[in-house]
Amino acid sequence: MMKRIGVLLLIASLFACKTAIDDEDTESEKETEIVEEKNETDQLTTTNGAVVINGTSYALSADEYFTALDGDFSGTVTNGTLSASESFYFRAPVDNGNYKVVIDTNATSVISECITEDVTYYFVNSAGTEIEKTYSPQKFDNGQAYIGVTKEITSGEAFEVAVCDGVLDLEFVYKSAAITISGISIEKESYSAREKPYLLAIGDSTLALGDNTIKASSTYCSWGASISNGYVSLPSSLGGFVNCGQSGGDAVTIYTDARIEKLLLNCRPGDYVSVNIGINNNKSYEIGGQSVAKSGSLAAMGAILEKYLIDAVKERGGIPFITTITAQGLDKSTETAESNSGVYNYAETTITTAYSNSYATSSLFGSDYDMYKNTGNAYYAGVAYSVGDKIPATTWINSRHTNPYNIALFDIANYYECPIVDLGVYGEKYLNEHLSSAEDFATVRDEYYTDKHHYQKPWGNILATYMLECVDSMCSGTYSYPYSDYEPKYVK
């Protein structure tokens, strides 16, 4: 059915931003430029009755480029115009990369880069064993994909698409009137490295909340907001910062809401990319007019994170690294230190029994997901304690370090042999070194965190400063993972 074809996509939603901040922060704002670039290319136009791919014209044919969601495609081409009274795909095999697309059509929206085929991905567990897995994406009863990027389009106007799987695909959803297409043009975009690399970041609310370019807040301040808003300054090795975070996003919704696409459209050779998605899971969303009650992000996490993010960043010349889950915090509503044993060890605690980690086999990757077996030790915040050992009083505990999502990030980093910036362990160590008395409990509760998941400006600034120090050392080639005594181990 599909013979030759070439290239597609472009939906840029990129904004440049340099945000004014409080007077006390003006000095660091001067040095921090937060930019989202828009690629400038020649105007792309269509040719009636043709599919034009990278300057080569092919006849618009229902047999060459178009398929039904399920069964045989009933659309026909008359006088150079395709007409179809059903939902269908346009699919053009092309090299991976970013594409500009223009369509003459009466359709007002499309769903691009649908994940409809099995995806193979890999990870390396804590024993150093490489495991291969396959993700089989779900579809609606009519064959429509669960996962894709919905975008509004205007006939004759260009939009962008980030192709990651060798096929530029567009799903057209039939509503009531026949869908018509009289011409499609696709052109691959090319980019050169910037004068200085940028830091691009993707993640959830711990990256996005309070960022004035995403969702301003007077209460919340993620580490990404601290950079975007100019509260901390970029090192001289970096030229800019692009925040692609999404509050509450899981691996699937970050994909379907075009946060990954935004990152890929902004990525240039030599840029550093912080990867931290998949922590939230099972979010509901809507695609193509149909509702998905749960996204199944746990199953999709490995496939999306690898094939559609890390591999795609590397194909564009970017340098990906894993960022771990930030340390769990204290809820403002919690009045006493004694009631926060999961985060704060108020009194000295003696280990009386061996602790068998409940995530030794996880539904995340199935039975092959081997974190570490029970060795007669108890693990708190990744540190091994033997029976009889004592955990000191007024000790902060990052219980999220052994969270299955966090361990999955380690396993993926082990497979790619890419750096890890461990904000979770850093945060725990910082709290224990700087805020290690019972009196400091109120400081962390009232000034650092807003709740157990989110934090305020002082803590956002501390984490952002550490992040930028790590990336600066990556730029100079001196970065190494500093927490080799912790479990799970970065085995590569």
Short mmCIF file of C-alpha atoms in Angstrom, two decimals:
data_model
loop_
_atom_site.label_atom_id
_atom_site.label_comp_id
_atom_site.label_asym_id
_atom_site.label_seq_id
_atom_site.Cartn_x
_atom_site.Cartn_y
_atom_site.Cartn_z
CA MET A 1 0.00 0.00 0.00
CA MET A 2 2.56 2.56 1.00
CA LYS A 3 5.37 2.91 -1.51
CA ARG A 4 7.65 5.77 -1.00
CA ILE A 5 7.19 8.89 0.96
CA GLY A 6 8.98 11.11 3.07
CA VAL A 7 8.55 13.59 5.77
CA LEU A 8 6.03 15.34 7.92
CA LEU A 9 5.02 17.50 10.77
CA LEU A 10 5.20 20.81 12.47
CA ILE A 11 3.10 22.17 15.25
CA ALA A 12 5.14 24.68 16.98
CA SER A 13 3.95 26.15 20.10
CA LEU A 14 7.02 27.93 21.24
CA PHE A 15 7.19 31.10 23.14
CA ALA A 16 10.10 33.23 24.16
CA CYS A 17 10.08 34.29 27.71
CA LYS A 18 12.07 36.45 30.01
CA THR A 19 10.04 37.11 33.09
CA ALA A 20 10.27 39.99 35.51
CA ILE A 21 10.72 38.95 39.11
CA ASP A 22 10.96 40.45 42.58
CA ASP A 23 13.53 43.22 43.11
CA GLU A 24 15.64 40.93 45.27
CA ASP A 25 16.13 38.58 42.30
CA THR A 26 16.90 41.08 39.56
CA GLU A 27 20.61 40.31 39.54
CA SER A 28 20.13 36.64 38.72
CA GLU A 29 17.39 37.47 36.23
CA LYS A 30 19.86 39.50 34.18
CA GLU A 31 21.93 36.41 33.51
CA THR A 32 19.10 33.99 32.77
CA GLU A 33 17.52 33.92 29.38
CA ILE A 34 14.65 31.51 28.92
CA VAL A 35 13.92 30.99 25.25
CA GLU A 36 11.82 28.78 23.07
CA GLU A 37 12.96 29.09 19.51
CA LYS A 38 10.80 28.99 16.45
CA ASN A 39 12.40 27.53 13.38
CA GLU A 40 12.33 29.90 10.43
CA THR A 41 12.04 28.17 7.07
CA ASP A 42 10.79 29.15 3.66
CA GLN A 43 7.04 29.21 3.17
CA LEU A 44 5.72 25.74 2.39
CA THR A 45 2.83 25.45 -0.06
CA THR A 46 0.76 22.58 -1.46
CA THR A 47 0.16 21.41 -5.01
CA ASN A 48 -3.37 20.40 -5.96
CA GLY A 49 -3.70 16.64 -6.35
CA ALA A 50 -0.20 15.95 -5.05
CA VAL A 51 1.69 14.77 -2.00
CA VAL A 52 5.01 16.64 -1.95
CA ILE A 53 7.73 15.21 0.27
CA ASN A 54 10.98 17.14 0.60
CA GLY A 55 10.43 18.73 -2.79
CA THR A 56 9.50 15.53 -4.66
CA SER A 57 5.92 15.38 -5.91
CA TYR A 58 3.77 12.24 -5.96
CA ALA A 59 0.20 11.85 -7.14
CA LEU A 60 -2.34 12.02 -4.35
CA SER A 61 -3.59 8.43 -4.31
CA ALA A 62 -5.95 6.66 -1.93
CA ASP A 63 -3.92 3.47 -2.42
CA GLU A 64 -0.53 4.95 -1.58
CA TYR A 65 -0.84 6.94 1.61
CA PHE A 66 -4.24 6.37 3.21
CA THR A 67 -5.56 3.49 5.31
CA ALA A 68 -8.74 2.90 7.29
CA LEU A 69 -8.51 2.63 11.04
CA ASP A 70 -9.86 -0.88 10.64
CA GLY A 71 -10.52 -2.84 7.44
CA ASP A 72 -10.38 -1.48 3.87
CA PHE A 73 -10.25 2.24 3.14
CA SER A 74 -13.32 3.49 1.22
CA GLY A 75 -12.05 6.96 0.33
CA THR A 76 -11.73 7.96 -3.33
CA VAL A 77 -9.80 10.59 -5.28
CA THR A 78 -11.68 12.64 -7.89
CA ASN A 79 -10.08 15.51 -9.83
CA GLY A 80 -7.13 15.53 -7.45
CA THR A 81 -9.21 15.64 -4.25
CA LEU A 82 -9.56 12.82 -1.76
CA SER A 83 -12.97 12.42 -0.12
CA ALA A 84 -13.75 10.01 2.72
CA SER A 85 -16.74 9.52 5.00
CA GLU A 86 -14.83 7.59 7.62
CA SER A 87 -11.90 8.11 9.99
CA PHE A 88 -8.56 7.24 8.42
CA TYR A 89 -4.77 7.57 8.59
CA PHE A 90 -2.37 9.35 6.29
CA ARG A 91 0.99 7.61 6.63
CA ALA A 92 4.27 8.55 4.99
CA PRO A 93 7.49 6.61 5.75
CA VAL A 94 10.19 9.19 6.50
CA ASP A 95 13.42 9.58 8.43
CA ASN A 96 12.98 10.51 12.06
CA GLY A 97 13.18 14.22 12.74
CA ASN A 98 11.10 17.40 12.84
CA TYR A 99 8.82 18.22 9.91
CA LYS A 100 6.76 21.07 8.61
CA VAL A 101 3.39 20.05 7.13
CA VAL A 102 0.77 21.93 5.10
CA ILE A 103 -2.57 20.39 4.07
CA ASP A 104 -5.39 21.73 1.88
CA THR A 105 -8.36 20.19 3.69
CA ASN A 106 -11.70 20.90 5.29
CA ALA A 107 -10.55 19.09 8.45
CA THR A 108 -9.90 21.35 11.42
CA SER A 109 -7.87 18.93 13.51
CA VAL A 110 -5.64 15.89 13.18
CA ILE A 111 -4.01 13.44 15.58
CA SER A 112 -0.32 13.07 14.80
CA GLU A 113 2.28 10.46 15.76
CA CYS A 114 -0.22 7.87 16.91
CA ILE A 115 1.27 4.90 18.71
CA THR A 116 -0.47 1.93 17.12
CA GLU A 117 2.25 -0.69 16.71
CA ASP A 118 4.14 -2.77 19.27
CA VAL A 119 7.17 -1.01 20.74
CA THR A 120 10.24 -2.92 21.94
CA TYR A 121 12.28 -1.32 24.70
CA TYR A 122 15.05 -2.33 27.06
CA PHE A 123 16.34 -1.80 30.57
CA VAL A 124 19.22 -3.03 32.72
CA ASN A 125 18.24 -4.14 36.23
CA SER A 126 20.25 -3.78 39.42
CA ALA A 127 22.03 -7.09 38.76
CA GLY A 128 23.35 -5.67 35.48
CA THR A 129 21.10 -7.92 33.35
CA GLU A 130 19.69 -6.45 30.14
CA ILE A 131 15.98 -7.18 29.68
CA GLU A 132 13.88 -6.77 26.53
CA LYS A 133 10.21 -5.85 26.79
CA THR A 134 7.36 -5.19 24.35
CA TYR A 135 4.57 -2.68 24.81
CA SER A 136 1.36 -3.36 22.85
CA PRO A 137 -0.65 -0.13 22.65
CA GLN A 138 -4.40 -0.15 23.16
CA LYS A 139 -6.96 1.03 20.61
CA PHE A 140 -10.63 1.95 20.72
CA ASP A 141 -13.15 -0.47 19.23
CA ASN A 142 -13.14 1.47 15.95
CA GLY A 143 -9.36 1.13 15.64
CA GLN A 144 -8.58 4.69 16.75
CA ALA A 145 -5.34 4.97 18.69
CA TYR A 146 -5.37 5.63 22.44
CA ILE A 147 -2.13 7.61 22.20
CA GLY A 148 -1.42 10.49 19.81
CA VAL A 149 -1.03 14.26 19.67
CA THR A 150 -4.24 16.14 18.84
CA LYS A 151 -3.72 19.49 17.15
CA GLU A 152 -5.92 22.12 15.59
CA ILE A 153 -5.02 22.90 11.98
CA THR A 154 -6.02 25.44 9.33
CA SER A 155 -6.11 24.58 5.64
CA GLY A 156 -3.03 25.92 3.85
CA GLU A 157 -1.20 26.84 7.06
CA ALA A 158 1.89 25.03 8.30
CA PHE A 159 2.18 23.02 11.50
CA GLU A 160 4.99 20.89 12.90
CA VAL A 161 5.33 17.23 13.75
CA ALA A 162 8.15 15.44 15.57
CA VAL A 163 8.56 12.01 13.95
CA CYS A 164 10.08 9.34 16.17
CA ASP A 165 9.09 5.99 14.62
CA GLY A 166 9.96 6.31 10.92
CA VAL A 167 6.40 7.18 9.85
CA LEU A 168 4.77 10.58 9.68
CA ASP A 169 1.19 9.67 10.43
CA LEU A 170 -1.91 11.82 10.73
CA GLU A 171 -5.23 10.47 11.91
CA PHE A 172 -8.31 12.25 10.52
CA VAL A 173 -11.40 11.71 12.69
CA TYR A 174 -14.71 11.59 10.81
CA LYS A 175 -17.59 13.44 12.45
CA SER A 176 -20.51 14.16 10.10
CA ALA A 177 -19.33 15.65 6.80
CA ALA A 178 -16.97 13.92 4.37
CA ILE A 179 -13.30 14.77 4.95
CA THR A 180 -11.59 16.22 1.86
CA ILE A 181 -7.89 16.63 1.07
CA SER A 182 -6.59 18.18 -2.16
CA GLY A 183 -2.89 18.50 -1.38
CA ILE A 184 -0.25 17.70 1.25
CA SER A 185 3.30 19.05 1.50
CA ILE A 186 5.91 17.77 3.94
CA GLU A 187 9.38 19.14 4.52
CA LYS A 188 12.06 18.07 6.98
CA GLU A 189 13.59 20.82 9.06
CA SER A 190 17.31 21.00 9.74
CA TYR A 191 19.09 22.63 12.66
CA SER A 192 22.62 23.45 13.69
CA ALA A 193 24.04 23.57 17.18
CA ARG A 194 23.56 26.75 19.18
CA GLU A 195 26.46 28.92 20.22
CA LYS A 196 25.89 27.58 23.75
CA PRO A 197 23.81 24.50 24.53
CA TYR A 198 20.43 24.86 26.20
CA LEU A 199 19.00 22.86 29.07
CA LEU A 200 15.62 21.38 28.14
CA ALA A 201 13.56 19.61 30.78
CA ILE A 202 10.46 17.43 30.81
CA GLY A 203 8.61 16.25 33.90
CA ASP A 204 5.58 16.82 36.11
CA SER A 205 4.55 19.45 38.67
CA THR A 206 7.93 19.31 40.46
CA LEU A 207 9.30 20.87 37.26
CA ALA A 208 6.33 22.94 36.04
CA LEU A 209 4.45 24.44 39.01
CA GLY A 210 5.01 28.15 39.47
CA ASP A 211 6.77 28.62 36.13
CA ASN A 212 5.40 31.88 34.74
CA THR A 213 5.63 30.46 31.19
CA ILE A 214 3.42 27.48 32.13
CA LYS A 215 1.35 28.12 35.25
CA ALA A 216 2.22 31.08 37.45
CA SER A 217 1.76 30.69 41.20
CA SER A 218 2.53 32.79 44.24
CA THR A 219 2.68 29.66 46.42
CA TYR A 220 4.36 26.92 44.42
CA CYS A 221 7.86 27.07 42.98
CA SER A 222 9.26 23.99 41.26
CA TRP A 223 12.96 23.78 40.44
CA GLY A 224 12.06 24.55 36.82
CA ALA A 225 10.19 27.67 37.91
CA SER A 226 13.24 28.84 39.83
CA ILE A 227 15.20 28.80 36.57
CA SER A 228 12.47 30.10 34.25
CA ASN A 229 11.50 32.94 36.56
CA GLY A 230 15.11 34.01 37.02
CA TYR A 231 15.41 33.22 40.73
CA VAL A 232 18.67 31.38 39.97
CA SER A 233 20.95 32.19 37.08
CA LEU A 234 22.22 29.88 34.37
CA PRO A 235 25.93 29.06 34.39
CA SER A 236 28.02 30.62 31.63
CA SER A 237 28.19 27.22 29.89
CA LEU A 238 24.46 27.29 29.06
CA GLY A 239 22.65 29.60 26.66
CA GLY A 240 19.02 29.08 27.72
CA PHE A 241 16.38 26.91 29.36
CA VAL A 242 13.16 25.42 27.97
CA ASN A 243 10.64 24.02 30.45
CA CYS A 244 8.39 21.32 28.95
CA GLY A 245 6.85 20.20 32.23
CA GLN A 246 3.18 19.47 32.85
CA SER A 247 1.53 19.43 36.27
CA GLY A 248 -0.06 16.07 36.96
CA GLY A 249 1.20 14.58 33.72
CA ASP A 250 2.01 10.91 33.41
CA ALA A 251 3.99 9.31 30.59
CA VAL A 252 0.94 9.14 28.31
CA THR A 253 -0.62 12.54 28.95
CA ILE A 254 2.76 14.27 28.65
CA TYR A 255 2.92 12.65 25.20
CA THR A 256 -0.68 13.33 24.14
CA ASP A 257 -0.54 16.94 25.35
CA ALA A 258 2.47 17.58 23.11
CA ARG A 259 4.98 18.23 25.90
CA ILE A 260 7.39 15.69 24.41
CA GLU A 261 6.79 17.14 20.96
CA LYS A 262 7.49 20.64 22.25
CA LEU A 263 10.81 19.42 23.65
CA LEU A 264 11.80 17.65 20.43
CA LEU A 265 10.90 20.65 18.28
CA ASN A 266 13.15 22.80 20.48
CA CYS A 267 16.02 20.32 20.74
CA ARG A 268 19.24 21.22 18.91
CA PRO A 269 22.52 19.31 18.60
CA GLY A 270 24.46 19.55 21.85
CA ASP A 271 21.48 20.52 24.04
CA TYR A 272 21.15 18.80 27.44
CA VAL A 273 17.79 17.20 28.20
CA SER A 274 16.53 16.33 31.69
CA VAL A 275 14.18 13.32 31.52
CA ASN A 276 11.78 12.66 34.39
CA ILE A 277 8.35 11.34 33.41
CA GLY A 278 6.14 8.44 34.40
CA ILE A 279 5.94 9.21 38.11
CA ASN A 280 2.24 10.03 37.97
CA ASN A 281 0.06 7.33 36.46
CA ASN A 282 -3.44 6.42 35.34
CA LYS A 283 -4.63 9.90 34.41
CA SER A 284 -7.84 10.29 32.43
CA TYR A 285 -7.85 12.27 29.18
CA GLU A 286 -9.65 12.66 25.87
CA ILE A 287 -8.36 12.05 22.35
CA GLY A 288 -10.24 12.50 19.10
CA GLY A 289 -13.53 13.05 20.96
CA GLN A 290 -13.25 9.78 22.89
CA SER A 291 -12.48 9.54 26.58
CA VAL A 292 -9.78 7.34 28.08
CA ALA A 293 -10.53 6.70 31.73
CA LYS A 294 -7.02 5.54 32.55
CA SER A 295 -4.03 6.01 30.32
CA GLY A 296 -2.26 2.84 31.35
CA SER A 297 0.92 4.86 31.74
CA LEU A 298 2.62 2.17 33.80
CA ALA A 299 2.70 -0.16 30.80
CA ALA A 300 3.50 2.64 28.36
CA MET A 301 6.19 4.32 30.46
CA GLY A 302 9.19 2.36 29.17
CA ALA A 303 8.13 2.56 25.52
CA ILE A 304 7.38 6.29 25.54
CA LEU A 305 10.36 7.24 27.66
CA GLU A 306 12.79 5.35 25.45
CA LYS A 307 11.59 5.31 21.83
CA TYR A 308 9.66 8.58 21.76
CA LEU A 309 11.87 10.62 24.07
CA ILE A 310 15.42 9.43 24.81
CA ASP A 311 16.05 7.86 21.38
CA ALA A 312 14.41 10.86 19.70
CA VAL A 313 16.56 13.33 21.64
CA LYS A 314 19.72 11.44 20.66
CA GLU A 315 18.63 11.35 17.00
CA ARG A 316 18.37 15.14 17.11
CA GLY A 317 21.85 15.43 18.57
CA GLY A 318 20.73 16.14 22.13
CA ILE A 319 22.30 14.71 25.29
CA PRO A 320 19.69 13.10 27.56
CA PHE A 321 20.13 12.45 31.26
CA ILE A 322 17.79 11.03 33.90
CA THR A 323 16.50 13.18 36.77
CA THR A 324 15.11 11.28 39.75
CA ILE A 325 11.99 11.96 41.79
CA THR A 326 12.46 14.79 44.26
CA ALA A 327 12.44 13.95 47.97
CA GLN A 328 9.06 13.60 49.64
CA GLY A 329 8.14 16.59 51.77
CA LEU A 330 5.95 17.61 54.67
CA ASP A 331 2.35 18.65 54.45
CA LYS A 332 1.57 22.13 55.83
CA SER A 333 -1.42 20.66 57.65
CA THR A 334 0.86 18.35 59.64
CA GLU A 335 1.59 20.01 62.96
CA THR A 336 3.90 17.56 64.70
CA ALA A 337 7.20 16.00 63.76
CA GLU A 338 6.21 12.78 65.56
CA SER A 339 3.45 12.06 63.03
CA ASN A 340 5.78 12.18 59.99
CA SER A 341 7.65 8.90 60.41
CA GLY A 342 7.55 8.20 56.67
CA VAL A 343 9.59 11.31 55.89
CA TYR A 344 11.12 12.41 59.17
CA ASN A 345 12.52 9.99 61.75
CA TYR A 346 11.64 11.98 64.86
CA ALA A 347 13.01 9.55 67.44
CA GLU A 348 15.83 7.03 67.30
CA THR A 349 14.59 3.85 65.61
CA THR A 350 16.06 0.37 66.00
CA ILE A 351 15.79 -2.10 63.10
CA THR A 352 14.23 -5.22 64.58
CA THR A 353 13.35 -7.27 61.49
CA ALA A 354 14.73 -7.67 58.01
CA TYR A 355 12.85 -5.63 55.47
CA SER A 356 11.80 -7.35 52.27
CA ASN A 357 11.21 -4.69 49.67
CA SER A 358 7.72 -4.96 48.23
CA TYR A 359 8.94 -3.75 44.84
CA ALA A 360 11.36 -6.64 44.25
CA THR A 361 9.01 -7.71 41.49
CA SER A 362 6.85 -4.90 40.17
CA SER A 363 4.02 -4.63 37.68
CA LEU A 364 6.07 -1.90 36.08
CA PHE A 365 8.28 -4.30 34.15
CA GLY A 366 6.87 -7.63 35.30
CA SER A 367 8.83 -10.38 37.02
CA ASP A 368 12.07 -9.38 35.24
CA TYR A 369 12.00 -6.14 37.17
CA ASP A 370 14.55 -7.12 39.80
CA MET A 371 15.37 -4.26 42.13
CA TYR A 372 17.24 -5.92 44.93
CA LYS A 373 16.28 -9.01 46.83
CA ASN A 374 15.92 -9.20 50.58
CA THR A 375 19.45 -9.67 51.93
CA GLY A 376 18.63 -9.48 55.63
CA ASN A 377 18.95 -5.70 55.50
CA ALA A 378 16.41 -2.94 55.79
CA TYR A 379 16.56 -0.16 53.24
CA TYR A 380 15.68 3.37 54.22
CA ALA A 381 16.16 5.98 51.55
CA GLY A 382 18.34 3.50 49.69
CA VAL A 383 20.81 2.95 52.55
CA ALA A 384 21.15 -0.55 53.95
CA TYR A 385 20.68 -1.10 57.69
CA SER A 386 21.18 -4.48 59.35
CA VAL A 387 18.92 -5.81 62.08
CA GLY A 388 19.94 -4.11 65.32
CA ASP A 389 21.18 -0.95 63.63
CA LYS A 390 19.77 2.34 64.81
CA ILE A 391 18.45 5.13 62.60
CA PRO A 392 19.32 8.36 64.41
CA ALA A 393 16.68 10.77 65.64
CA THR A 394 15.85 13.87 63.57
CA THR A 395 16.80 12.09 60.35
CA TRP A 396 15.17 13.03 57.06
CA ILE A 397 14.23 9.99 54.97
CA ASN A 398 13.69 10.13 51.21
CA SER A 399 11.28 7.20 51.00
CA ARG A 400 10.76 7.85 47.29
CA HIS A 401 14.26 6.67 46.41
CA THR A 402 13.02 3.07 46.35
CA ASN A 403 9.74 3.94 44.66
CA PRO A 404 9.22 1.61 41.64
CA TYR A 405 9.02 4.55 39.22
CA ASN A 406 12.31 5.89 40.51
CA ILE A 407 13.95 2.50 40.16
CA ALA A 408 12.62 2.27 36.62
CA LEU A 409 14.44 5.53 35.86
CA PHE A 410 17.66 3.97 37.18
CA ASP A 411 17.15 0.86 35.06
CA ILE A 412 16.61 2.95 31.94
CA ALA A 413 19.67 5.08 32.74
CA ASN A 414 21.66 1.87 33.15
CA TYR A 415 20.59 0.71 29.69
CA TYR A 416 21.51 3.98 27.99
CA GLU A 417 24.56 4.58 30.18
CA CYS A 418 23.41 8.17 30.51
CA PRO A 419 24.02 10.43 33.52
CA ILE A 420 21.66 10.61 36.51
CA VAL A 421 20.98 13.80 38.45
CA ASP A 422 19.61 12.50 41.74
CA LEU A 423 17.50 15.33 43.15
CA GLY A 424 15.95 12.92 45.65
CA VAL A 425 19.15 11.79 47.36
CA TYR A 426 20.62 15.30 47.13
CA GLY A 427 17.54 16.70 48.81
CA GLU A 428 17.65 14.14 51.62
CA LYS A 429 21.34 14.78 52.26
CA TYR A 430 20.85 18.54 52.18
CA LEU A 431 18.07 18.37 54.76
CA ASN A 432 20.15 16.14 57.03
CA GLU A 433 23.20 18.39 56.75
CA HIS A 434 21.45 21.74 57.11
CA LEU A 435 18.18 21.03 58.92
CA SER A 436 18.87 18.20 61.33
CA SER A 437 17.29 19.25 64.59
CA ALA A 438 13.74 18.93 65.85
CA GLU A 439 13.40 22.71 65.70
CA ASP A 440 14.07 22.66 61.96
CA PHE A 441 10.92 20.63 61.32
CA ALA A 442 8.74 23.75 61.19
CA THR A 443 11.15 25.46 58.79
CA VAL A 444 10.85 22.65 56.25
CA ARG A 445 7.10 22.39 56.73
CA ASP A 446 6.34 26.11 56.53
CA GLU A 447 9.05 27.51 54.24
CA TYR A 448 10.22 24.67 52.00
CA TYR A 449 7.19 22.54 51.17
CA THR A 450 3.55 23.30 50.43
CA ASP A 451 2.58 19.64 50.72
CA LYS A 452 4.36 16.30 50.48
CA HIS A 453 4.71 16.56 46.69
CA HIS A 454 5.35 20.26 46.05
CA TYR A 455 7.52 23.00 47.40
CA GLN A 456 8.10 26.72 47.71
CA LYS A 457 10.72 29.13 46.41
CA PRO A 458 13.53 28.47 48.93
CA TRP A 459 13.54 24.72 48.21
CA GLY A 460 12.95 25.21 44.48
CA ASN A 461 16.01 27.49 44.37
CA ILE A 462 18.17 24.97 46.23
CA LEU A 463 17.23 22.12 43.88
CA ALA A 464 17.58 24.32 40.78
CA THR A 465 21.04 25.43 41.85
CA TYR A 466 22.14 21.82 42.27
CA MET A 467 20.63 20.87 38.89
CA LEU A 468 22.53 23.66 37.13
CA GLU A 469 25.77 22.73 38.89
CA CYS A 470 25.37 19.16 37.60
CA VAL A 471 24.64 20.25 34.02
CA ASP A 472 27.53 22.72 34.12
CA SER A 473 29.86 19.85 35.04
CA MET A 474 28.37 17.77 32.20
CA CYS A 475 29.31 20.59 29.84
CA SER A 476 32.90 20.44 31.08
CA GLY A 477 33.00 16.63 31.01
CA THR A 478 33.59 16.30 34.76
CA TYR A 479 30.23 15.03 36.01
CA SER A 480 29.95 11.66 37.75
CA TYR A 481 27.17 10.13 39.85
CA PRO A 482 28.04 10.86 43.49
CA TYR A 483 25.85 8.36 45.37
CA SER A 484 27.35 4.97 44.59
CA ASP A 485 26.70 3.79 48.19
CA TYR A 486 22.93 3.93 47.64
CA GLU A 487 20.51 1.28 46.37
CA PRO A 488 19.31 0.90 43.67
CA LYS A 489 22.74 1.22 42.17
CA TYR A 490 23.69 2.97 38.99
CA VAL A 491 25.43 -0.16 37.71
CA LYS A 492 26.85 1.31 34.53
#
